Amino acid sequence: MMWSQNQEEFDLKKADTVSKLAALDKYLKFNPYFEGDKFSLVDACLASAFKPLTFIDNKFTLEIFDLHKNVATYVENVVTRGALT
């Protein structure tokens, strides 16, 4: 979405992102991380992808996480965790 050249391209990329979040939301079972209470490499990888997306969502009020409560909670857990060590 960040590198979209026009509104139409942005809207298509946003719709694609929302669709992927919906798929993840169905299968995401966390407590609070991907593998339960243990922070794993999967969480670190997803956090690195979700951190900029969270920034964009907040900055431009895109509300892309609003329909995906499992993903929204998971993202909050991994993004606000702090150091990935």
C-alpha atoms as an extended CHARMM CRD file, in Angstrom:
* protein
*
        85  EXT
         1         1  MET       CA              0.0000000000        0.0000000000        0.0000000000  PROA      1               0.0000000000
         2         2  MET       CA              2.8590000000        2.3550000000        0.8200000000  PROA      2               0.0000000000
         3         3  TRP       CA              4.1210000000        2.4340000000       -2.7450000000  PROA      3               0.0000000000
         4         4  SER       CA              0.7930000000        2.7320000000       -4.5290000000  PROA      4               0.0000000000
         5         5  GLN       CA              0.8790000000        5.1540000000       -7.4310000000  PROA      5               0.0000000000
         6         6  ASN       CA             -2.7890000000        6.1160000000       -7.2710000000  PROA      6               0.0000000000
         7         7  GLN       CA             -5.9870000000        5.6400000000       -5.2850000000  PROA      7               0.0000000000
         8         8  GLU       CA             -7.1760000000        2.6860000000       -7.3730000000  PROA      8               0.0000000000
         9         9  GLU       CA             -3.9350000000        0.7730000000       -6.7990000000  PROA      9               0.0000000000
        10        10  PHE       CA             -4.0550000000        1.6340000000       -3.1030000000  PROA      10              0.0000000000
        11        11  ASP       CA             -7.6380000000        0.3900000000       -2.8070000000  PROA      11              0.0000000000
        12        12  LEU       CA             -6.7490000000       -2.9080000000       -4.5170000000  PROA      12              0.0000000000
        13        13  LYS       CA             -3.7760000000       -3.4590000000       -2.2130000000  PROA      13              0.0000000000
        14        14  LYS       CA             -5.8490000000       -2.5880000000        0.8290000000  PROA      14              0.0000000000
        15        15  ALA       CA             -8.5590000000       -5.0630000000       -0.2130000000  PROA      15              0.0000000000
        16        16  ASP       CA             -5.9130000000       -7.7470000000       -0.7410000000  PROA      16              0.0000000000
        17        17  THR       CA             -4.4480000000       -7.0670000000        2.7050000000  PROA      17              0.0000000000
        18        18  VAL       CA             -7.8560000000       -7.2080000000        4.3690000000  PROA      18              0.0000000000
        19        19  SER       CA             -8.5770000000      -10.4990000000        2.5790000000  PROA      19              0.0000000000
        20        20  LYS       CA             -5.3210000000      -12.0050000000        3.8480000000  PROA      20              0.0000000000
        21        21  LEU       CA             -6.0550000000      -10.8040000000        7.3720000000  PROA      21              0.0000000000
        22        22  ALA       CA             -9.4730000000      -12.4790000000        7.1810000000  PROA      22              0.0000000000
        23        23  ALA       CA             -7.8440000000      -15.7850000000        6.2300000000  PROA      23              0.0000000000
        24        24  LEU       CA             -5.3430000000      -15.4960000000        9.0770000000  PROA      24              0.0000000000
        25        25  ASP       CA             -8.0870000000      -14.5020000000       11.5110000000  PROA      25              0.0000000000
        26        26  LYS       CA             -9.9220000000      -17.8040000000       10.9140000000  PROA      26              0.0000000000
        27        27  TYR       CA             -6.9290000000      -19.9470000000       11.8100000000  PROA      27              0.0000000000
        28        28  LEU       CA             -5.1400000000      -17.8560000000       14.4000000000  PROA      28              0.0000000000
        29        29  LYS       CA             -5.3410000000      -19.3810000000       17.8480000000  PROA      29              0.0000000000
        30        30  PHE       CA             -3.0790000000      -17.5670000000       20.2380000000  PROA      30              0.0000000000
        31        31  ASN       CA             -2.5130000000      -17.2870000000       23.9300000000  PROA      31              0.0000000000
        32        32  PRO       CA             -0.9030000000      -14.7280000000       23.5270000000  PROA      32              0.0000000000
        33        33  TYR       CA              1.5140000000      -15.8230000000       20.8000000000  PROA      33              0.0000000000
        34        34  PHE       CA              1.3640000000      -18.1110000000       17.7840000000  PROA      34              0.0000000000
        35        35  GLU       CA              2.5220000000      -21.1380000000       19.7760000000  PROA      35              0.0000000000
        36        36  GLY       CA              0.7690000000      -20.2480000000       23.0290000000  PROA      36              0.0000000000
        37        37  ASP       CA              2.7550000000      -18.5500000000       25.7620000000  PROA      37              0.0000000000
        38        38  LYS       CA              6.1200000000      -19.0570000000       24.0180000000  PROA      38              0.0000000000
        39        39  PHE       CA              7.3350000000      -16.2380000000       21.7350000000  PROA      39              0.0000000000
        40        40  SER       CA              8.7160000000      -17.9190000000       18.5930000000  PROA      40              0.0000000000
        41        41  LEU       CA             10.3810000000      -17.1600000000       15.2790000000  PROA      41              0.0000000000
        42        42  VAL       CA              6.9200000000      -17.0810000000       13.6790000000  PROA      42              0.0000000000
        43        43  ASP       CA              5.9540000000      -14.2580000000       16.0470000000  PROA      43              0.0000000000
        44        44  ALA       CA              9.1420000000      -12.3330000000       15.3140000000  PROA      44              0.0000000000
        45        45  CYS       CA              8.5600000000      -12.6020000000       11.5580000000  PROA      45              0.0000000000
        46        46  LEU       CA              4.9150000000      -11.6040000000       11.8090000000  PROA      46              0.0000000000
        47        47  ALA       CA              5.7470000000       -8.7240000000       14.1610000000  PROA      47              0.0000000000
        48        48  SER       CA              8.2020000000       -7.3290000000       11.6150000000  PROA      48              0.0000000000
        49        49  ALA       CA              5.4430000000       -7.4080000000        8.9880000000  PROA      49              0.0000000000
        50        50  PHE       CA              2.6900000000       -6.0840000000       11.2450000000  PROA      50              0.0000000000
        51        51  LYS       CA              4.6140000000       -3.2060000000       12.8070000000  PROA      51              0.0000000000
        52        52  PRO       CA              4.6470000000       -1.0290000000        9.6500000000  PROA      52              0.0000000000
        53        53  LEU       CA              1.0880000000       -2.0910000000        8.8170000000  PROA      53              0.0000000000
        54        54  THR       CA             -0.0230000000       -1.0050000000       12.2830000000  PROA      54              0.0000000000
        55        55  PHE       CA              1.6730000000        2.3550000000       11.7770000000  PROA      55              0.0000000000
        56        56  ILE       CA             -0.0340000000        2.8760000000        8.4120000000  PROA      56              0.0000000000
        57        57  ASP       CA             -3.3830000000        1.7930000000        9.8380000000  PROA      57              0.0000000000
        58        58  ASN       CA             -3.1260000000        4.2490000000       12.7280000000  PROA      58              0.0000000000
        59        59  LYS       CA             -1.6580000000        7.1340000000       10.7470000000  PROA      59              0.0000000000
        60        60  PHE       CA             -4.2700000000        7.0650000000        8.0000000000  PROA      60              0.0000000000
        61        61  THR       CA             -7.1910000000        5.5810000000        9.9640000000  PROA      61              0.0000000000
        62        62  LEU       CA             -7.6330000000        2.6900000000        7.5360000000  PROA      62              0.0000000000
        63        63  GLU       CA             -9.3390000000        0.4290000000       10.0910000000  PROA      63              0.0000000000
        64        64  ILE       CA             -7.9590000000       -2.7000000000        8.4250000000  PROA      64              0.0000000000
        65        65  PHE       CA             -7.8660000000       -4.6560000000       11.6740000000  PROA      65              0.0000000000
        66        66  ASP       CA            -11.3940000000       -3.7230000000       12.7800000000  PROA      66              0.0000000000
        67        67  LEU       CA            -13.1220000000       -6.7780000000       11.3240000000  PROA      67              0.0000000000
        68        68  HSD       CA            -10.4380000000       -9.2140000000       12.4420000000  PROA      68              0.0000000000
        69        69  LYS       CA            -10.4330000000       -9.3070000000       16.2270000000  PROA      69              0.0000000000
        70        70  ASN       CA             -8.1410000000      -12.3540000000       16.5670000000  PROA      70              0.0000000000
        71        71  VAL       CA             -5.5470000000      -10.7280000000       14.3340000000  PROA      71              0.0000000000
        72        72  ALA       CA             -5.9390000000       -7.3560000000       16.0640000000  PROA      72              0.0000000000
        73        73  THR       CA             -5.3240000000       -8.8880000000       19.4960000000  PROA      73              0.0000000000
        74        74  TYR       CA             -2.4160000000      -10.9750000000       18.2210000000  PROA      74              0.0000000000
        75        75  VAL       CA             -0.8260000000       -7.9600000000       16.5170000000  PROA      75              0.0000000000
        76        76  GLU       CA             -1.1740000000       -5.9380000000       19.7070000000  PROA      76              0.0000000000
        77        77  ASN       CA              0.6030000000       -8.7140000000       21.6210000000  PROA      77              0.0000000000
        78        78  VAL       CA              3.5480000000       -9.0820000000       19.2550000000  PROA      78              0.0000000000
        79        79  VAL       CA              4.0260000000       -5.4390000000       18.2450000000  PROA      79              0.0000000000
        80        80  THR       CA              3.9350000000       -4.0520000000       21.7830000000  PROA      80              0.0000000000
        81        81  ARG       CA              6.0880000000       -6.8540000000       23.1940000000  PROA      81              0.0000000000
        82        82  GLY       CA              9.2850000000       -4.8620000000       22.8790000000  PROA      82              0.0000000000
        83        83  ALA       CA             12.6640000000       -6.3050000000       21.9720000000  PROA      83              0.0000000000
        84        84  LEU       CA             12.5480000000       -9.4320000000       19.8870000000  PROA      84              0.0000000000
        85        85  THR       CA             15.1190000000      -11.2510000000       21.9970000000  PROA      85              0.0000000000
